[in-house]
Coordinates of C-alpha atoms and ligand atoms in Angstrom, one line a residue:
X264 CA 2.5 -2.0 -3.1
X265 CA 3.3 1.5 -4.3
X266 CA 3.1 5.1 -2.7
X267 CA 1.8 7.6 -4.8
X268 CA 1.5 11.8 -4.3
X269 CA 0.1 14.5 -6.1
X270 CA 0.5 17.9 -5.0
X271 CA -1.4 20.9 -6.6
X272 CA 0.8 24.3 -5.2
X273 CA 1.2 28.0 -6.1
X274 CA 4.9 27.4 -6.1
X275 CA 7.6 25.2 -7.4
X276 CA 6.8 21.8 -6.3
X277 CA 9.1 18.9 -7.3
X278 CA 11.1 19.4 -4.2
X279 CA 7.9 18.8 -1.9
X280 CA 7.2 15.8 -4.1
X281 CA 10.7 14.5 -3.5
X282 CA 10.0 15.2 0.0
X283 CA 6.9 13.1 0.0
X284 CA 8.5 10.1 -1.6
X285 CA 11.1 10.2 0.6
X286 CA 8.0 9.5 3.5
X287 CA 6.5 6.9 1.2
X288 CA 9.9 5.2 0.6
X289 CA 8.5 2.0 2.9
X290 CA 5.5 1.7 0.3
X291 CA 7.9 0.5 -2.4
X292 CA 11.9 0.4 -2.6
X293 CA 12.0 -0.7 -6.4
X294 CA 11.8 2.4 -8.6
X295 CA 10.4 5.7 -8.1
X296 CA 9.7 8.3 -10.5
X297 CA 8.3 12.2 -10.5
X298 CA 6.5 14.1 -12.9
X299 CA 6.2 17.8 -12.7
X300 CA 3.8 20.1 -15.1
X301 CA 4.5 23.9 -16.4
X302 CA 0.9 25.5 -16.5
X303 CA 2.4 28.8 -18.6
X304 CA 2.0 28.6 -22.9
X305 CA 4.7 26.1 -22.7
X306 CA 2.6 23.4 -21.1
X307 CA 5.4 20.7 -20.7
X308 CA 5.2 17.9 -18.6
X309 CA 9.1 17.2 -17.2
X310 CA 10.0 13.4 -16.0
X311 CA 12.6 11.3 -14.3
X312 CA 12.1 8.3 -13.3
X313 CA 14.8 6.0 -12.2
X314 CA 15.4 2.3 -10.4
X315 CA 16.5 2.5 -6.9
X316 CA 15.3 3.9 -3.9
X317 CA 14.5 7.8 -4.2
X318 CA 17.4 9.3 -2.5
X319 CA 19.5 7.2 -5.4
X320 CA 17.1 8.5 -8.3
X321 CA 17.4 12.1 -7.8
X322 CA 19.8 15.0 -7.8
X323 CA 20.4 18.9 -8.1
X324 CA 20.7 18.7 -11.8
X325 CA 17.2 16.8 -12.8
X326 CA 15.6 18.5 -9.9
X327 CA 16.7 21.3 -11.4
X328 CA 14.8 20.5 -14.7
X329 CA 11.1 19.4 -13.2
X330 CA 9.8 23.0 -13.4
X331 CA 6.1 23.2 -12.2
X332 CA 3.6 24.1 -10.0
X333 CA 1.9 20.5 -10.4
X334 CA 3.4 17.5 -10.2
X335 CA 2.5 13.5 -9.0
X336 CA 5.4 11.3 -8.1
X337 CA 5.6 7.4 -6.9
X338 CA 7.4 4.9 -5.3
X339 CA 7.1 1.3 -6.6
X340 CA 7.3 -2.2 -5.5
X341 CA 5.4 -4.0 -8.4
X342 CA 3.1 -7.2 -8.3
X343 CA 2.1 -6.4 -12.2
X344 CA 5.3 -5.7 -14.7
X345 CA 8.5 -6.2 -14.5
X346 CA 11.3 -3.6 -13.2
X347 CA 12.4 -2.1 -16.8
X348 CA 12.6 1.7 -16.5
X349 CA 9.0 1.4 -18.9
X350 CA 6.9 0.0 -16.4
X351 CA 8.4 2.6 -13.8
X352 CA 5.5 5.7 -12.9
X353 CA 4.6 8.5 -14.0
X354 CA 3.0 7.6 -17.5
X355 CA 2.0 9.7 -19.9
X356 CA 0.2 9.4 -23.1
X357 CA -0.6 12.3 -25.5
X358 CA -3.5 12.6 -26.4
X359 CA -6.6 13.6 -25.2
X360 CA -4.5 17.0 -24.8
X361 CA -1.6 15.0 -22.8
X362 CA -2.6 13.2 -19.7
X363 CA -0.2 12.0 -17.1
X364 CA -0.9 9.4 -14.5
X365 CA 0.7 7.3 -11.3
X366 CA -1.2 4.8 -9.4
X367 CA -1.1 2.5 -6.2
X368 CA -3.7 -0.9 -6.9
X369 CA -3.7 -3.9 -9.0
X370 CA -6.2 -4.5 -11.7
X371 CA -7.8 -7.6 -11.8
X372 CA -9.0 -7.7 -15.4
X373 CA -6.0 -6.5 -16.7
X374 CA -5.1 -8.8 -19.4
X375 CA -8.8 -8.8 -20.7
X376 CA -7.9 -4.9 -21.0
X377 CA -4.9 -5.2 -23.0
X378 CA -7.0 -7.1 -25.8
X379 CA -9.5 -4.5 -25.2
X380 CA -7.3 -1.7 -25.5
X381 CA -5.5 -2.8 -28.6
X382 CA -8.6 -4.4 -31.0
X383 CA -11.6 -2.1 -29.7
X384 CA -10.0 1.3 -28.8
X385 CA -7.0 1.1 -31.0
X386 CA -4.5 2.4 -28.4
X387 CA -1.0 1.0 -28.4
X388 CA 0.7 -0.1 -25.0
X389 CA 4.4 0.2 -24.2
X390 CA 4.5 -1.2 -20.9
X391 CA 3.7 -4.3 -19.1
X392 CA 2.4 -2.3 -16.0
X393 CA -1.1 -2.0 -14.9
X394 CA -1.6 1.5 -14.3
X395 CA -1.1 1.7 -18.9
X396 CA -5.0 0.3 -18.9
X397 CA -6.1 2.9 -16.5
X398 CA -4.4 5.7 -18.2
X399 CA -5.1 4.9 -21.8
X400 CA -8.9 3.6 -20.5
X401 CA -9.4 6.7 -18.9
X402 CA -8.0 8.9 -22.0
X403 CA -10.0 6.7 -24.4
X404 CA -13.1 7.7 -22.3
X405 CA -12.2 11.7 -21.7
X406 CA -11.7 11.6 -26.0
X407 CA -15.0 10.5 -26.6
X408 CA -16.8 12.5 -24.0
X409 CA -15.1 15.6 -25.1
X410 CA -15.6 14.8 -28.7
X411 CA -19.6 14.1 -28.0
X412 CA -20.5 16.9 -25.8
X413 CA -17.8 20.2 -27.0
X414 CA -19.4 22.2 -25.1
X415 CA -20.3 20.6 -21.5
X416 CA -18.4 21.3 -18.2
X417 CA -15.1 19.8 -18.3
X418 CA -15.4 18.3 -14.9
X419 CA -18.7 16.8 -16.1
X420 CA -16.6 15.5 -18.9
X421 CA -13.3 14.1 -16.3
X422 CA -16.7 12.9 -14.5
X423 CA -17.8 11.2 -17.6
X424 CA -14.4 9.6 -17.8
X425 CA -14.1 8.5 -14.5
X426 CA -17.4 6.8 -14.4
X427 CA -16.4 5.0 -17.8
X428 CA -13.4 3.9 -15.8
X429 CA -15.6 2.7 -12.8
X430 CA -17.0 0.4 -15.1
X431 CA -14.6 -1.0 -17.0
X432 CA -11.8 -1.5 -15.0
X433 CA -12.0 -3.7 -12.3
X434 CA -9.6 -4.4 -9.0
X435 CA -8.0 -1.5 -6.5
X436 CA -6.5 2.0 -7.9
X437 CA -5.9 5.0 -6.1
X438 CA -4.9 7.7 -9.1
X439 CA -2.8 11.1 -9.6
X440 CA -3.0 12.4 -12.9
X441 CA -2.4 15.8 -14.5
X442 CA -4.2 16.6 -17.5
X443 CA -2.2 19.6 -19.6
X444 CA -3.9 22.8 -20.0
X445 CA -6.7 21.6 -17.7
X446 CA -5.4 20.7 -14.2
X447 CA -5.1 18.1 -11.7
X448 CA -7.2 14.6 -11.3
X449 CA -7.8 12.4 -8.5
X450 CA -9.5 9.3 -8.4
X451 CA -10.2 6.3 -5.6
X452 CA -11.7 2.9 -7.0
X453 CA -15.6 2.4 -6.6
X454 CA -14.7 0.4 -2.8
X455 CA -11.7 2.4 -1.8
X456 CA -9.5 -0.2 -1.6
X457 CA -6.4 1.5 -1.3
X458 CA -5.8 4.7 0.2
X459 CA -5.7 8.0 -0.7
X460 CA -5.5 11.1 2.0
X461 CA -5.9 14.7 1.0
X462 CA -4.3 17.7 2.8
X463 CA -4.7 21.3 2.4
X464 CA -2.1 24.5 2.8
X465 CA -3.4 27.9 3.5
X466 CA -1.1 30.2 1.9
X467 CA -0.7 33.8 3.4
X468 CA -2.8 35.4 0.2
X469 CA -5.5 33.3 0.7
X470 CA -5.0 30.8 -2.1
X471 CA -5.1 26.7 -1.2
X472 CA -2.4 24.4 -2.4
X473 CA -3.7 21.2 -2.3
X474 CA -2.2 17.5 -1.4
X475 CA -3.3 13.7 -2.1
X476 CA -1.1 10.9 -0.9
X477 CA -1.0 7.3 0.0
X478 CA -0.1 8.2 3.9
X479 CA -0.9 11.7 5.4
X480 CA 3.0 10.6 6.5
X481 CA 4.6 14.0 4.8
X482 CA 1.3 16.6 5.7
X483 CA 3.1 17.7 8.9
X484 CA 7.0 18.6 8.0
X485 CA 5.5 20.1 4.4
X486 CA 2.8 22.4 6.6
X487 CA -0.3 20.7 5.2
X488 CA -3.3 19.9 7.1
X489 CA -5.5 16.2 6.9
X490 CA -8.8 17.7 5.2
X491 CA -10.0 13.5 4.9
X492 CA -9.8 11.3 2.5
X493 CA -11.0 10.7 -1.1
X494 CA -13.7 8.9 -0.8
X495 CA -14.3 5.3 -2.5
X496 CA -15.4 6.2 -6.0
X497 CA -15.0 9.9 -5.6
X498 CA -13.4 12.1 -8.2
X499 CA -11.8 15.3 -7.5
X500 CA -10.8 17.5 -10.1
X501 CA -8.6 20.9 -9.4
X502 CA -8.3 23.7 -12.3
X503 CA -5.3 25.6 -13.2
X504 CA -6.7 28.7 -11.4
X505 CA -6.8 26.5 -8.1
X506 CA -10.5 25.9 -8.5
X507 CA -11.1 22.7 -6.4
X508 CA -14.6 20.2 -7.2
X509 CA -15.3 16.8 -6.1
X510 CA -18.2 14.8 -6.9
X511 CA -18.8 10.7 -5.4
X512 CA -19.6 8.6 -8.5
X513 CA -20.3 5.5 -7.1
X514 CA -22.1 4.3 -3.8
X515 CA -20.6 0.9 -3.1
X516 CA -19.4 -0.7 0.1
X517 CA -16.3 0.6 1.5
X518 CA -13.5 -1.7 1.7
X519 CA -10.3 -0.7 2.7
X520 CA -7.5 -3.0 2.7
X521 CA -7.1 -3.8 6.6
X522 CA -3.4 -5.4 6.2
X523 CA -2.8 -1.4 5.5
X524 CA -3.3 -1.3 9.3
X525 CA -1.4 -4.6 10.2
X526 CA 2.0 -4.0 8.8
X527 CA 2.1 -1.6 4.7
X528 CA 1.4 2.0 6.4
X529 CA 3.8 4.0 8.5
X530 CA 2.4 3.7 12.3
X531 CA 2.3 8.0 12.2
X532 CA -0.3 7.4 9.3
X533 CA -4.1 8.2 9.4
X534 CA -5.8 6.5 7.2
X535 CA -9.5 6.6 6.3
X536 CA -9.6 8.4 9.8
X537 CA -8.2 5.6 11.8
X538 CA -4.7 6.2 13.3
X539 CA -2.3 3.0 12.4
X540 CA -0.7 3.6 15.5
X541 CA -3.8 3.0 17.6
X542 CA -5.1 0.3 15.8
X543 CA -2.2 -1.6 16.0
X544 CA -1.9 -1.1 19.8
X545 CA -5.3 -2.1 19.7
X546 CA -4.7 -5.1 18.1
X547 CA -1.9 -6.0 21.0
X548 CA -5.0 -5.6 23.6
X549 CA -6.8 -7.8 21.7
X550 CA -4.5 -10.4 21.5
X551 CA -3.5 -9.8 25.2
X552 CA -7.1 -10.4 26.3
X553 CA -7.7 -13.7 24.2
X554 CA -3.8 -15.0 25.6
X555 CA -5.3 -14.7 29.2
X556 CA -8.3 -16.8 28.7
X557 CA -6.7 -19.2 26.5
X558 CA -3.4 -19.7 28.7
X559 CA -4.1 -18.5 32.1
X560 CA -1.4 -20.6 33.5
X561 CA 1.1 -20.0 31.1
X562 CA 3.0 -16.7 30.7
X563 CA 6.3 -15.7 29.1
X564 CA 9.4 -13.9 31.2
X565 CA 9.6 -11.4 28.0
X566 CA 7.7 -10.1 25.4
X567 CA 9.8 -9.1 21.8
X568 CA 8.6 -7.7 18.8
X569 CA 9.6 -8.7 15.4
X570 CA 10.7 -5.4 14.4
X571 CA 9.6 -3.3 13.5
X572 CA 6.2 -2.9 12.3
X573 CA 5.1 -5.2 14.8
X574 CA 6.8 -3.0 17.9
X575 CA 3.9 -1.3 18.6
X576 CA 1.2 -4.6 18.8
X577 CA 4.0 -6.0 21.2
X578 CA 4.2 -2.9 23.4
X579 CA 0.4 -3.0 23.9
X580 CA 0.6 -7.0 24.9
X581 CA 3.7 -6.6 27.0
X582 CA 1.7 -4.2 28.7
X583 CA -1.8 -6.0 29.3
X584 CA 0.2 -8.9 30.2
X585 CA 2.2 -7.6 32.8
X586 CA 5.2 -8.7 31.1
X587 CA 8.6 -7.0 30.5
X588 CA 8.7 -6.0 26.8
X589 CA 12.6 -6.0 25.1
X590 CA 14.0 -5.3 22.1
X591 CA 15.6 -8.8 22.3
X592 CA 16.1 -8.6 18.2
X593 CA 18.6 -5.6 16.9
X594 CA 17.1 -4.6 13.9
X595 CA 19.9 -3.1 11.4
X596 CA 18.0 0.0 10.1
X597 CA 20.3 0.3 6.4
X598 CA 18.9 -3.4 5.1
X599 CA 15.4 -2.7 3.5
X600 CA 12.2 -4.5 5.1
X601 CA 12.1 -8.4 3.6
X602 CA 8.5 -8.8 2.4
X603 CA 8.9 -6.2 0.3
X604 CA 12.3 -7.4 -1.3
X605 CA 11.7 -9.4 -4.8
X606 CA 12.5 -12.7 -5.0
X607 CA 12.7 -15.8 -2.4
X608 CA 16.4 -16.0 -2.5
X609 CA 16.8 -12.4 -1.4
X610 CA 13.9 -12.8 1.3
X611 CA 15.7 -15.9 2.5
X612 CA 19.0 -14.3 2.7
X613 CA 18.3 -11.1 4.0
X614 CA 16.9 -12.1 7.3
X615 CA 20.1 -12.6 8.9
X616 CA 21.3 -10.2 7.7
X617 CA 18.7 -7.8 9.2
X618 CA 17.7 -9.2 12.8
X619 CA 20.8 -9.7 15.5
X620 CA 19.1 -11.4 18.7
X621 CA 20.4 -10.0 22.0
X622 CA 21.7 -13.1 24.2
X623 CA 21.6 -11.5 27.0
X624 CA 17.7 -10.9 26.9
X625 CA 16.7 -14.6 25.6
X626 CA 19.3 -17.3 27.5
X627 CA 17.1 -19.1 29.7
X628 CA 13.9 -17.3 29.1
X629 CA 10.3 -18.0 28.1
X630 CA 10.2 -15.9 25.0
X631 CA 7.1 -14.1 23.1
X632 CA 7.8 -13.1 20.1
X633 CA 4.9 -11.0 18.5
X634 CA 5.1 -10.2 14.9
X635 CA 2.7 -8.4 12.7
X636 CA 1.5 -11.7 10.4
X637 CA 3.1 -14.8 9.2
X638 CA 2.8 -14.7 5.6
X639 CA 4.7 -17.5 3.7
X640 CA 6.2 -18.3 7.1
X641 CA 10.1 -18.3 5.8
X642 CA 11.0 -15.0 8.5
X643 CA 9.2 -16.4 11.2
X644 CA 11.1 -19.9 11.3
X645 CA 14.3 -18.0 10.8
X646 CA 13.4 -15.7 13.6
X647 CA 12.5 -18.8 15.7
X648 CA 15.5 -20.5 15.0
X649 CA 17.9 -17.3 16.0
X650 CA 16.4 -17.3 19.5
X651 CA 16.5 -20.7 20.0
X652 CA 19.9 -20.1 18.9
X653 CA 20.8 -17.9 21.5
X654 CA 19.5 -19.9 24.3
X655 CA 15.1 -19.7 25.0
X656 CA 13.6 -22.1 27.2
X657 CA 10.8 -21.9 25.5
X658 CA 9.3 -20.0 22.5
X659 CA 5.8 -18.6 21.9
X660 CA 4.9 -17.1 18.6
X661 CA 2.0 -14.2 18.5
X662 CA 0.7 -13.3 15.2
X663 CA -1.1 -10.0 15.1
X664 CA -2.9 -11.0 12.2
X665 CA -5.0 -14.1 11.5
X666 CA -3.8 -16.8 9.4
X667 CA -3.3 -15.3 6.0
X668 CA -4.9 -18.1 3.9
X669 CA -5.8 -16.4 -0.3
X670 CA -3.8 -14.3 -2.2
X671 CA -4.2 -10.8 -2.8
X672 CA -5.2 -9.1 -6.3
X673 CA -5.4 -5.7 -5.0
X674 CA -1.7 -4.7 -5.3
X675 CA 0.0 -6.4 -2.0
X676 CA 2.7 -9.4 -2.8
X677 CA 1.1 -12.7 -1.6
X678 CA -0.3 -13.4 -4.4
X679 CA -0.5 -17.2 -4.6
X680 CA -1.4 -19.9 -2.7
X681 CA 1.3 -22.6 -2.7
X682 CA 3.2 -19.5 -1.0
X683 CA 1.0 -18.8 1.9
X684 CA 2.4 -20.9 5.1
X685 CA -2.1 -21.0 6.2
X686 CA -3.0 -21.9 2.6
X687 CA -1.6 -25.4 2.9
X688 CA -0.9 -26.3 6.5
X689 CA -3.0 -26.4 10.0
X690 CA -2.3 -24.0 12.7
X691 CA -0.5 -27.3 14.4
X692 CA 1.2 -28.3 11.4
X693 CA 2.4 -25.0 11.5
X694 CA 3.3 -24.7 15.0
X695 CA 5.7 -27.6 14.7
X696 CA 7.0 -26.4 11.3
X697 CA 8.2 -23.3 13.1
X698 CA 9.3 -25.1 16.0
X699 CA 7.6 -23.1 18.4
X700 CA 6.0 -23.9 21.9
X701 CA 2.6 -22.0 21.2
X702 CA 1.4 -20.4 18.2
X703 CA -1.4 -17.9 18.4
X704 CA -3.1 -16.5 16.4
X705 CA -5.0 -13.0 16.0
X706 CA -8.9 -13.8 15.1
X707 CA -10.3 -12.1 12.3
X708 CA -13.2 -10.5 14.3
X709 CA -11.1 -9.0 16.8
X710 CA -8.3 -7.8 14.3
X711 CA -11.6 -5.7 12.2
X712 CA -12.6 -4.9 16.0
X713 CA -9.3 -3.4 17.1
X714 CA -9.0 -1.8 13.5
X715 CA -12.7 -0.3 13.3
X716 CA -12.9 0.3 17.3
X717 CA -12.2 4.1 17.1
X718 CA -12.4 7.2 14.0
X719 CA -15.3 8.6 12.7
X720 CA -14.7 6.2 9.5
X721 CA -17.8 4.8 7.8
X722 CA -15.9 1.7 7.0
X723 CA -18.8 -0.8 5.6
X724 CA -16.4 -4.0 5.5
X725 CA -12.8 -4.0 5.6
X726 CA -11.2 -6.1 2.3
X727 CA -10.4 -9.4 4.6
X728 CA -10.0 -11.5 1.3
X729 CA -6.5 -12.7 2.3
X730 CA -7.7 -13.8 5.5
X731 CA -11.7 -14.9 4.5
X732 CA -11.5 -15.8 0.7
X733 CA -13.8 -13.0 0.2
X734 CA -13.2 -10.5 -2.6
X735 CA -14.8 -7.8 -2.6
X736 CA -14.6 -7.1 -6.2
X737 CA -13.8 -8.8 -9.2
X738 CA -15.8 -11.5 -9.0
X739 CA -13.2 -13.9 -8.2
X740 CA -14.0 -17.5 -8.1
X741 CA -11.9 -20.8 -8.6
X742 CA -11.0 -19.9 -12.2
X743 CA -10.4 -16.5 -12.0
X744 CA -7.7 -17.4 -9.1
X745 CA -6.0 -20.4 -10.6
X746 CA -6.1 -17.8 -14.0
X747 CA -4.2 -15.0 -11.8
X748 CA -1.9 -16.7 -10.2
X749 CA -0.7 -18.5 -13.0
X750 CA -0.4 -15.0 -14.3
X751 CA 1.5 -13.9 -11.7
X752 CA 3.6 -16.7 -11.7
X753 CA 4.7 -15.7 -15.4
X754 CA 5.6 -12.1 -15.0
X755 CA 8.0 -13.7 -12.3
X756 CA 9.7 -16.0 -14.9
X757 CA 10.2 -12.1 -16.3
X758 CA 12.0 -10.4 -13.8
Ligands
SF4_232 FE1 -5.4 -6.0 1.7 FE2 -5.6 -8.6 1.9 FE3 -7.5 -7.2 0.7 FE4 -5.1 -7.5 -0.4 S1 -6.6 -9.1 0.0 S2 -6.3 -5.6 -0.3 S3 -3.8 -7.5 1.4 S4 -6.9 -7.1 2.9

């Protein structure tokens, strides 16, 4: 997962793209990098980019040098690439005119477009990082369009470019880009798989500054207002004079990623007009409801999140139940979240590190623990096992997502299957594995319900492949899978 902004303003703006990574931080903790653009004769595009989290990358002095009143920036945690500096974002290539680009997705085709790239199109690649095929697929298209048609409209030509894209990359990819002496670019993938918000700043002369980010998380504190989203397979394109156009290339089915809702975005987010924050206490009445019929005899003394994405799902259960909620786990707010960590060894060890349970709240209690999904199941147990520790009568475990079963290729890290806890075991098997009393489970129909319930959104399908098996692009079958995991698998072996 990756966070990614763009900001289009009539003044300096690396600061407010510092500012925004800072509220995207949660979207990736691995490296983080900002690219600013001077629009005068100079047309320079300035750069740092850095591994670390962004407070770590940045300082007066570089701040100092990324001059600009455009610039895109983005936070990384990868699932494609490795973590050398190279495969950090921004990237830039030269030519057409010098086009600069940051992404949030996964492409699924990707090493097919490497070949590509290299034997058809002649374009050399210096990174191992998806968002290289976009960028130099893109360019390769915007060449030949300008190079055919001189004289057309040059947002008929991005237009051109984009479509081109469209149809030759395939997977999820929300883009930045800034394209030197010509303006800003903004692209979302033909089913919208990953987000992209836009914002807009009245300035006191009556010009528009302009914002596009992962989470509408920053809008507030930086004075812009949520004007939508991007629309799946819509390209917006803003000049250097500030002259904003958007056109919708594609007319597919819209199919945002709904584990967005259940634990990636900041609960303060809105995204594709649905408010995390609600959905996920939605998704605690839902589960609340279901618990009832299912166990009308058996209630728990005290409900307790897993913090703490899933503190808000728990809130809403404590509260249909009846039921005291607690925060019977102390979450240490300075040790980053653990499904985002790389590694197994580091997810392993980190969870005791993170989570101290609060005896006082568990010794001789019925305990419900909700978290927001059980993923490859390691947390859970360990979570489990500390309240047992510290004394439960009994222990039920609430998952506020369904059983996560497929791997994703849309840029989220479960990617494949021996990993997932549901890919390989029953929901019993799994109950005992984790040692718990009851395990329960979120239904798939009732998590899109509690997601889709509210907001103006036009959302055809939420992407459930994780949870279904059913991609929505990418025509993934047996072999594709088996083909991308063992891909995945190998750019492991590299970090
Ligand atoms: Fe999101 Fe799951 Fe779809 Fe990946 S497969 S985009 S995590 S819903």
């Amino acid at each position: 997962m990756c966070g990614i902004v763009g900001i289009y303003s009539h003044k300096p703006v690396a600061a407010e793209i510092y500012d925004s990574l800072i509220h995207l931080q949660h979207r990736g903790q691995d490296a983080a990098g900002i690219l600013t653009y001077t629009k005068n004769t100079q047309r320079k595009f300035h750069i740092k980019k850095g591994a670390g989290l962004v407070r770590d990358i940045f300082d007066e002095q570089n701040m100092a040098r990324l001059q600009g009143n455009l610039g895109i920036g983005h936070s990384r945690y990868p699932t494609v690439g490795g973590f050398g500096i190279e495969d950090a974002q921004p990237i830039w290539t030269a030519a057409p005119y010098g086009i600069a680009m940051a992404h949030n997705g996964n492409i699924v085709n990707y090493p097919d477009l490497v070949k590509e790239l290299w034997q058809k199109d002649r374009r050399h690649l210096n990174a191992s990082v998806d968002i290289e095929v976009v960028l130099h697929v893109f360019a390769h298209a915007l060449d030949k369009a300008t190079l055919t048609n001189p004289d057309s409209d040059f947002f008929d030509l991005i237009c051109s470019a984009v479509q081109s894209t469209f149809s030759r990359v395939s997977g999820a990819y929300s883009v930045v880009a800034i394209i030197s002496g010509k303006g800003m670019v903004v692209f979302r993938d033909p089913h919208g798989i990953r987000p992209l918000a836009r914002g807009i700043r009245r300035n006191e002369d009556g010009s528009d500054d302009y914002i596009f980010s992962s989470e509408t998380t920053m809008f507030y504190s930086l004075g812009y207002d949520l004007d939508g989203d991007i629309h799946p397979g819509e390209v917006v394109y803003i000049d250097l004079e500030g002259n904003c156009f958007s056109r919708r290339l594609t007319e597919n089915q819209f199919s945002p990623c709904i584990f967005e809702y259940v634990y990636f975005a900041r609960p303060d987010t809105t995204m594709n007009k649905i408010s995390v924050y609600r959905a996920r206490l939605r998704m605690g009445q839902n589960l609340a409801r279901r618990w009832k019929e299912t166990y009308p005899d058996i209630l728990p003394d005290i409900v307790i999140p897993a913090p703490s994405t899933a503190n808000t799902s728990a809130l809403s259960m404590a509260f249909e139940l009846g039921i005291r909620y607690s925060e019977g786990l102390y979450k240490n707010p300075f040790i980053g979240r653990t499904f985002i960590m790389p590694g197994q060894l580091q997810r392993k060890k980190s969870v005791k590190y993170k989570l101290v349970p609060q005896e006082l709240e568990i010794r001789n209690k019925k305990v419900m623990i909700v978290d927001d999904s059980i993923v490859r199941g390691n947390t859970s147990k360990e979570i489990v096992k500390m309240v047992r520790d510290f004394g439960a009568k009994e222990v039920y475990f609430v998952s506020a997502c369904p059983p996560v079963k497929s791997p994703c290729f849309y840029g989220v890290d479960m990617p494949t299957r021996c990993e997932l806890i549901a890919s390989n075991m029953n929901i019993e098997d799994i109950r005992k594995e984790m040692n718990v009393d009851i395990l329960f489970y979120q239904n798939i129909a009732e998590l899109v319900e509690a997601v889709t319930r509210k907001g103006d959104h036009n959302i055809d399908r939420p992407c459930l492949a994780c949870l279904d098996g059913v991609y929505p692009v990418g025509n993934i079958n047996k072999d594709i899978m088996n083909g991308l995991e063992t891909q995945r698998n190998h750019e492991r072996l590299k970090i």
